[in-house]
Amino acid sequence: MTRRATEKALEEAGDLIDEIDLIVIEEQLEKLKSAIAGSDYKELRAARDRVEGAARPLAVAAMNAALARGLKGQKANELMGNKPNEEL
């Protein structure tokens, strides 16, 4: 995730992750912002990678929530492409 994507995901799905994960993501975002303001390309890349690693739980939670919303009300046999009365 990019910085902006991570910030947007925090706004939309930050409540779906543990507080400790939230704190780690926010700390890494701050470090990334500092690296962006600097001139060390290697530090910028490392900071970006740390944000991506820290944001994994957020990405997983957001994806799970999106899938749950998308699948709500559907039956397993419909998801498998079977007809309504056909067994799995």
Tab-separated table of N, CA, C and O in Angstrom:
chain	number	residue	atom	x	y	z
A	1	MET	N	0.837	-1.189	0.000
A	1	MET	CA	0.000	0.000	0.000
A	1	MET	C	0.880	1.249	0.000
A	1	MET	O	1.875	1.286	0.703
A	2	THR	N	0.461	2.242	-0.737
A	2	THR	CA	1.163	3.518	-0.694
A	2	THR	C	0.743	4.286	0.553
A	2	THR	O	-0.188	3.883	1.256
A	3	ARG	N	1.420	5.379	0.812
A	3	ARG	CA	1.080	6.185	1.991
A	3	ARG	C	-0.374	6.619	1.936
A	3	ARG	O	-1.124	6.459	2.902
A	4	ARG	N	-0.794	7.171	0.804
A	4	ARG	CA	-2.182	7.654	0.701
A	4	ARG	C	-3.195	6.520	0.806
A	4	ARG	O	-4.237	6.666	1.433
A	5	ALA	N	-2.881	5.394	0.173
A	5	ALA	CA	-3.784	4.239	0.256
A	5	ALA	C	-3.892	3.737	1.685
A	5	ALA	O	-4.975	3.372	2.149
A	6	THR	N	-2.770	3.744	2.392
A	6	THR	CA	-2.781	3.306	3.786
A	6	THR	C	-3.596	4.262	4.642
A	6	THR	O	-4.405	3.833	5.477
A	7	GLU	N	-3.410	5.554	4.435
A	7	GLU	CA	-4.183	6.542	5.197
A	7	GLU	C	-5.675	6.409	4.914
A	7	GLU	O	-6.495	6.463	5.835
A	8	LYS	N	-6.029	6.182	3.659
A	8	LYS	CA	-7.445	6.013	3.302
A	8	LYS	C	-8.004	4.738	3.933
A	8	LYS	O	-9.114	4.739	4.465
A	9	ALA	N	-7.224	3.668	3.878
A	9	ALA	CA	-7.666	2.406	4.478
A	9	ALA	C	-7.848	2.552	5.982
A	9	ALA	O	-8.775	1.979	6.560
A	10	LEU	N	-6.980	3.336	6.623
A	10	LEU	CA	-7.133	3.580	8.062
A	10	LEU	C	-8.448	4.297	8.346
A	10	LEU	O	-9.134	3.975	9.320
A	11	GLU	N	-8.791	5.263	7.508
A	11	GLU	CA	-10.056	5.982	7.693
A	11	GLU	C	-11.248	5.056	7.525
A	11	GLU	O	-12.215	5.137	8.270
A	12	GLU	N	-11.168	4.177	6.540
A	12	GLU	CA	-12.311	3.322	6.211
A	12	GLU	C	-12.395	2.047	7.051
A	12	GLU	O	-13.487	1.557	7.308
A	13	ALA	N	-11.241	1.507	7.442
A	13	ALA	CA	-11.255	0.199	8.096
A	13	ALA	C	-10.372	0.129	9.333
A	13	ALA	O	-10.124	-0.957	9.846
A	14	GLY	N	-9.914	1.257	9.819
A	14	GLY	CA	-9.039	1.265	10.987
A	14	GLY	C	-9.657	0.640	12.212
A	14	GLY	O	-8.954	0.106	13.074
A	15	ASP	N	-10.981	0.668	12.282
A	15	ASP	CA	-11.669	0.086	13.435
A	15	ASP	C	-11.719	-1.445	13.382
A	15	ASP	O	-12.143	-2.083	14.332
A	16	LEU	N	-11.242	-2.037	12.288
A	16	LEU	CA	-11.287	-3.486	12.135
A	16	LEU	C	-10.016	-4.185	12.612
A	16	LEU	O	-9.957	-5.406	12.597
A	17	ILE	N	-9.014	-3.413	13.028
A	17	ILE	CA	-7.760	-4.015	13.458
A	17	ILE	C	-7.505	-3.727	14.933
A	17	ILE	O	-8.107	-2.832	15.510
A	18	ASP	N	-6.587	-4.485	15.501
A	18	ASP	CA	-6.213	-4.302	16.907
A	18	ASP	C	-5.555	-2.942	17.100
A	18	ASP	O	-4.917	-2.401	16.199
A	19	GLU	N	-5.679	-2.425	18.294
A	19	GLU	CA	-5.102	-1.116	18.605
A	19	GLU	C	-3.588	-1.097	18.411
A	19	GLU	O	-3.034	-0.121	17.925
A	20	ILE	N	-2.931	-2.187	18.767
A	20	ILE	CA	-1.472	-2.229	18.620
A	20	ILE	C	-1.079	-2.146	17.149
A	20	ILE	O	-0.119	-1.458	16.791
A	21	ASP	N	-1.822	-2.823	16.267
A	21	ASP	CA	-1.554	-2.729	14.826
A	21	ASP	C	-1.774	-1.305	14.337
A	21	ASP	O	-0.998	-0.793	13.530
A	22	LEU	N	-2.809	-0.686	14.832
A	22	LEU	CA	-3.111	0.695	14.467
A	22	LEU	C	-1.973	1.632	14.879
A	22	LEU	O	-1.527	2.465	14.089
A	23	ILE	N	-1.473	1.452	16.078
A	23	ILE	CA	-0.377	2.288	16.578
A	23	ILE	C	0.877	2.093	15.733
A	23	ILE	O	1.543	3.060	15.353
A	24	VAL	N	1.189	0.846	15.414
A	24	VAL	CA	2.380	0.555	14.610
A	24	VAL	C	2.263	1.190	13.230
A	24	VAL	O	3.217	1.795	12.729
A	25	ILE	N	1.103	1.077	12.608
A	25	ILE	CA	0.904	1.681	11.281
A	25	ILE	C	1.088	3.190	11.350
A	25	ILE	O	1.782	3.783	10.520
A	26	GLU	N	0.469	3.809	12.340
A	26	GLU	CA	0.580	5.266	12.471
A	26	GLU	C	2.024	5.702	12.708
A	26	GLU	O	2.478	6.697	12.132
A	27	GLU	N	2.768	4.945	13.522
A	27	GLU	CA	4.175	5.268	13.772
A	27	GLU	C	4.989	5.151	12.486
A	27	GLU	O	5.817	6.017	12.179
A	28	GLN	N	4.747	4.097	11.735
A	28	GLN	CA	5.490	3.898	10.489
A	28	GLN	C	5.117	4.953	9.448
A	28	GLN	O	5.968	5.383	8.658
A	29	LEU	N	3.876	5.383	9.435
A	29	LEU	CA	3.477	6.466	8.523
A	29	LEU	C	4.210	7.759	8.861
A	29	LEU	O	4.642	8.487	7.959
A	30	GLU	N	4.359	8.034	10.146
A	30	GLU	CA	5.090	9.240	10.554
A	30	GLU	C	6.553	9.163	10.125
A	30	GLU	O	7.129	10.144	9.654
A	31	LYS	N	7.150	7.998	10.281
A	31	LYS	CA	8.539	7.817	9.850
A	31	LYS	C	8.660	7.961	8.335
A	31	LYS	O	9.641	8.521	7.833
A	32	LEU	N	7.657	7.477	7.616
A	32	LEU	CA	7.668	7.627	6.161
A	32	LEU	C	7.569	9.097	5.769
A	32	LEU	O	8.279	9.561	4.871
A	33	LYS	N	6.710	9.836	6.439
A	33	LYS	CA	6.583	11.269	6.146
A	33	LYS	C	7.908	11.989	6.383
A	33	LYS	O	8.293	12.853	5.603
A	34	SER	N	8.611	11.619	7.432
A	34	SER	CA	9.924	12.217	7.701
A	34	SER	C	10.913	11.854	6.600
A	34	SER	O	11.704	12.689	6.152
A	35	ALA	N	10.872	10.608	6.151
A	35	ALA	CA	11.775	10.170	5.088
A	35	ALA	C	11.467	10.890	3.781
A	35	ALA	O	12.381	11.230	3.020
A	36	ILE	N	10.191	11.150	3.526
A	36	ILE	CA	9.805	11.880	2.313
A	36	ILE	C	10.385	13.290	2.351
A	36	ILE	O	10.834	13.814	1.323
A	37	ALA	N	10.394	13.889	3.521
A	37	ALA	CA	10.926	15.246	3.671
A	37	ALA	C	12.449	15.282	3.545
A	37	ALA	O	13.024	16.326	3.248
A	38	GLY	N	13.098	14.131	3.733
A	38	GLY	CA	14.554	14.071	3.663
A	38	GLY	C	15.047	13.837	2.250
A	38	GLY	O	14.300	13.936	1.273
A	39	SER	N	16.332	13.504	2.165
A	39	SER	CA	16.932	13.316	0.841
A	39	SER	C	17.595	11.949	0.683
A	39	SER	O	18.252	11.695	-0.322
A	40	ASP	N	17.415	11.060	1.661
A	40	ASP	CA	18.048	9.745	1.608
A	40	ASP	C	17.098	8.751	0.939
A	40	ASP	O	16.115	8.299	1.534
A	41	TYR	N	17.405	8.412	-0.312
A	41	TYR	CA	16.542	7.521	-1.080
A	41	TYR	C	16.422	6.146	-0.424
A	41	TYR	O	15.338	5.561	-0.389
A	42	LYS	N	17.519	5.626	0.118
A	42	LYS	CA	17.470	4.309	0.750
A	42	LYS	C	16.574	4.313	1.985
A	42	LYS	O	15.843	3.365	2.236
A	43	GLU	N	16.624	5.391	2.749
A	43	GLU	CA	15.755	5.497	3.922
A	43	GLU	C	14.289	5.617	3.500
A	43	GLU	O	13.405	5.045	4.138
A	44	LEU	N	14.050	6.332	2.427
A	44	LEU	CA	12.680	6.460	1.913
A	44	LEU	C	12.138	5.096	1.516
A	44	LEU	O	11.017	4.729	1.876
A	45	ARG	N	12.939	4.349	0.786
A	45	ARG	CA	12.509	3.011	0.356
A	45	ARG	C	12.277	2.104	1.570
A	45	ARG	O	11.286	1.382	1.638
A	46	ALA	N	13.176	2.148	2.540
A	46	ALA	CA	13.036	1.324	3.742
A	46	ALA	C	11.786	1.720	4.529
A	46	ALA	O	11.048	0.850	5.023
A	47	ALA	N	11.537	3.013	4.640
A	47	ALA	CA	10.347	3.491	5.362
A	47	ALA	C	9.074	3.044	4.651
A	47	ALA	O	8.105	2.626	5.298
A	48	ARG	N	9.088	3.110	3.323
A	48	ARG	CA	7.924	2.653	2.550
A	48	ARG	C	7.688	1.168	2.783
A	48	ARG	O	6.541	0.727	2.980
A	49	ASP	N	8.757	0.390	2.771
A	49	ASP	CA	8.632	-1.050	3.003
A	49	ASP	C	8.103	-1.354	4.406
A	49	ASP	O	7.309	-2.276	4.586
A	50	ARG	N	8.528	-0.564	5.387
A	50	ARG	CA	8.034	-0.772	6.760
A	50	ARG	C	6.545	-0.456	6.864
A	50	ARG	O	5.802	-1.152	7.567
A	51	VAL	N	6.101	0.576	6.153
A	51	VAL	CA	4.662	0.894	6.143
A	51	VAL	C	3.893	-0.254	5.509
A	51	VAL	O	2.859	-0.682	6.036
A	52	GLU	N	4.385	-0.762	4.399
A	52	GLU	CA	3.701	-1.875	3.735
A	52	GLU	C	3.597	-3.088	4.651
A	52	GLU	O	2.550	-3.732	4.725
A	53	GLY	N	4.679	-3.391	5.357
A	53	GLY	CA	4.644	-4.528	6.284
A	53	GLY	C	3.691	-4.300	7.443
A	53	GLY	O	2.921	-5.186	7.813
A	54	ALA	N	3.730	-3.103	7.992
A	54	ALA	CA	2.860	-2.780	9.125
A	54	ALA	C	1.392	-2.766	8.717
A	54	ALA	O	0.513	-3.079	9.528
A	55	ALA	N	1.113	-2.426	7.463
A	55	ALA	CA	-0.271	-2.277	6.999
A	55	ALA	C	-0.905	-3.600	6.560
A	55	ALA	O	-2.096	-3.628	6.253
A	56	ARG	N	-0.142	-4.679	6.561
A	56	ARG	CA	-0.716	-5.962	6.132
A	56	ARG	C	-1.969	-6.353	6.910
A	56	ARG	O	-2.970	-6.750	6.300
A	57	PRO	N	-1.971	-6.272	8.245
A	57	PRO	CA	-3.205	-6.625	8.965
A	57	PRO	C	-4.400	-5.749	8.555
A	57	PRO	O	-5.530	-6.218	8.499
A	58	LEU	N	-4.129	-4.493	8.251
A	58	LEU	CA	-5.184	-3.587	7.803
A	58	LEU	C	-5.710	-4.020	6.443
A	58	LEU	O	-6.925	-4.054	6.222
A	59	ALA	N	-4.820	-4.366	5.535
A	59	ALA	CA	-5.232	-4.808	4.206
A	59	ALA	C	-6.070	-6.080	4.281
A	59	ALA	O	-7.089	-6.201	3.598
A	60	VAL	N	-5.651	-6.996	5.126
A	60	VAL	CA	-6.392	-8.251	5.290
A	60	VAL	C	-7.778	-7.977	5.877
A	60	VAL	O	-8.784	-8.505	5.388
A	61	ALA	N	-7.844	-7.152	6.894
A	61	ALA	CA	-9.136	-6.833	7.521
A	61	ALA	C	-10.067	-6.123	6.543
A	61	ALA	O	-11.261	-6.433	6.481
A	62	ALA	N	-9.527	-5.192	5.773
A	62	ALA	CA	-10.348	-4.465	4.792
A	62	ALA	C	-10.854	-5.412	3.715
A	62	ALA	O	-12.019	-5.337	3.308
A	63	MET	N	-9.994	-6.319	3.239
A	63	MET	CA	-10.410	-7.277	2.212
A	63	MET	C	-11.466	-8.231	2.742
A	63	MET	O	-12.458	-8.506	2.075
A	64	ASN	N	-11.274	-8.718	3.963
A	64	ASN	CA	-12.269	-9.613	4.558
A	64	ASN	C	-13.623	-8.918	4.705
A	64	ASN	O	-14.664	-9.510	4.449
A	65	ALA	N	-13.602	-7.658	5.121
A	65	ALA	CA	-14.853	-6.911	5.275
A	65	ALA	C	-15.522	-6.706	3.920
A	65	ALA	O	-16.748	-6.836	3.798
A	66	ALA	N	-14.737	-6.399	2.897
A	66	ALA	CA	-15.296	-6.204	1.556
A	66	ALA	C	-15.894	-7.501	1.018
A	66	ALA	O	-16.986	-7.498	0.433
A	67	LEU	N	-15.212	-8.608	1.234
A	67	LEU	CA	-15.744	-9.898	0.797
A	67	LEU	C	-17.024	-10.247	1.538
A	67	LEU	O	-17.983	-10.736	0.940
A	68	ALA	N	-17.040	-9.997	2.829
A	68	ALA	CA	-18.237	-10.288	3.617
A	68	ALA	C	-19.429	-9.479	3.125
A	68	ALA	O	-20.541	-10.000	3.004
A	69	ARG	N	-19.191	-8.201	2.819
A	69	ARG	CA	-20.274	-7.366	2.284
A	69	ARG	C	-20.725	-7.877	0.923
A	69	ARG	O	-21.915	-7.930	0.630
A	70	GLY	N	-19.781	-8.259	0.093
A	70	GLY	CA	-20.106	-8.721	-1.250
A	70	GLY	C	-20.819	-10.058	-1.269
A	70	GLY	O	-21.614	-10.332	-2.171
A	71	LEU	N	-20.547	-10.895	-0.294
A	71	LEU	CA	-21.136	-12.227	-0.261
A	71	LEU	C	-22.382	-12.313	0.608
A	71	LEU	O	-23.045	-13.341	0.627
A	72	LYS	N	-22.710	-11.247	1.291
A	72	LYS	CA	-23.851	-11.258	2.208
A	72	LYS	C	-25.125	-11.676	1.477
A	72	LYS	O	-25.451	-11.162	0.418
A	73	GLY	N	-25.810	-12.624	2.056
A	73	GLY	CA	-27.089	-13.071	1.515
A	73	GLY	C	-26.968	-14.135	0.438
A	73	GLY	O	-27.972	-14.640	-0.029
A	74	GLN	N	-25.770	-14.487	0.024
A	74	GLN	CA	-25.612	-15.515	-0.997
A	74	GLN	C	-25.441	-16.876	-0.334
A	74	GLN	O	-24.887	-16.988	0.753
A	75	LYS	N	-25.910	-17.887	-1.016
A	75	LYS	CA	-25.798	-19.242	-0.503
A	75	LYS	C	-24.570	-19.907	-1.114
A	75	LYS	O	-24.142	-19.565	-2.210
A	76	ALA	N	-24.021	-20.866	-0.388
A	76	ALA	CA	-22.803	-21.541	-0.830
A	76	ALA	C	-22.956	-22.155	-2.215
A	76	ALA	O	-22.069	-22.057	-3.051
A	77	ASN	N	-24.103	-22.784	-2.472
A	77	ASN	CA	-24.276	-23.425	-3.778
A	77	ASN	C	-24.347	-22.391	-4.907
A	77	ASN	O	-23.932	-22.659	-6.022
A	78	GLU	N	-24.830	-21.208	-4.624
A	78	GLU	CA	-24.847	-20.151	-5.632
A	78	GLU	C	-23.422	-19.682	-5.928
A	78	GLU	O	-23.082	-19.379	-7.065
A	79	LEU	N	-22.604	-19.610	-4.900
A	79	LEU	CA	-21.215	-19.192	-5.073
A	79	LEU	C	-20.419	-20.209	-5.883
A	79	LEU	O	-19.497	-19.850	-6.598
A	80	MET	N	-20.794	-21.468	-5.761
A	80	MET	CA	-20.099	-22.530	-6.477
A	80	MET	C	-20.616	-22.689	-7.902
A	80	MET	O	-20.134	-23.505	-8.654
A	81	GLY	N	-21.628	-21.911	-8.273
A	81	GLY	CA	-22.177	-21.984	-9.622
A	81	GLY	C	-23.239	-23.052	-9.790
A	81	GLY	O	-23.653	-23.347	-10.907
A	82	ASN	N	-23.685	-23.643	-8.695
A	82	ASN	CA	-24.718	-24.677	-8.763
A	82	ASN	C	-26.093	-24.040	-8.801
A	82	ASN	O	-26.294	-22.920	-8.373
A	83	LYS	N	-27.037	-24.777	-9.305
A	83	LYS	CA	-28.416	-24.311	-9.310
A	83	LYS	C	-28.960	-24.342	-7.887
A	83	LYS	O	-28.485	-25.126	-7.054
A	84	PRO	N	-29.969	-23.552	-7.574
A	84	PRO	CA	-30.468	-23.442	-6.196
A	84	PRO	C	-30.784	-24.770	-5.516
A	84	PRO	O	-30.514	-24.942	-4.339
A	85	ASN	N	-31.339	-25.764	-6.210
A	85	ASN	CA	-31.721	-27.017	-5.578
A	85	ASN	C	-30.668	-28.103	-5.753
A	85	ASN	O	-30.839	-29.214	-5.287
A	86	GLU	N	-29.602	-27.801	-6.422
A	86	GLU	CA	-28.548	-28.773	-6.670
A	86	GLU	C	-27.606	-28.820	-5.461
A	86	GLU	O	-27.243	-27.792	-4.898
A	87	GLU	N	-27.207	-30.020	-5.057
A	87	GLU	CA	-26.299	-30.150	-3.922
A	87	GLU	C	-24.882	-29.866	-4.353
A	87	GLU	O	-24.516	-29.990	-5.501
A	88	LEU	N	-24.065	-29.460	-3.353
A	88	LEU	CA	-22.649	-29.184	-3.612
A	88	LEU	C	-21.878	-30.445	-3.899
A	88	LEU	O	-22.021	-31.453	-3.455
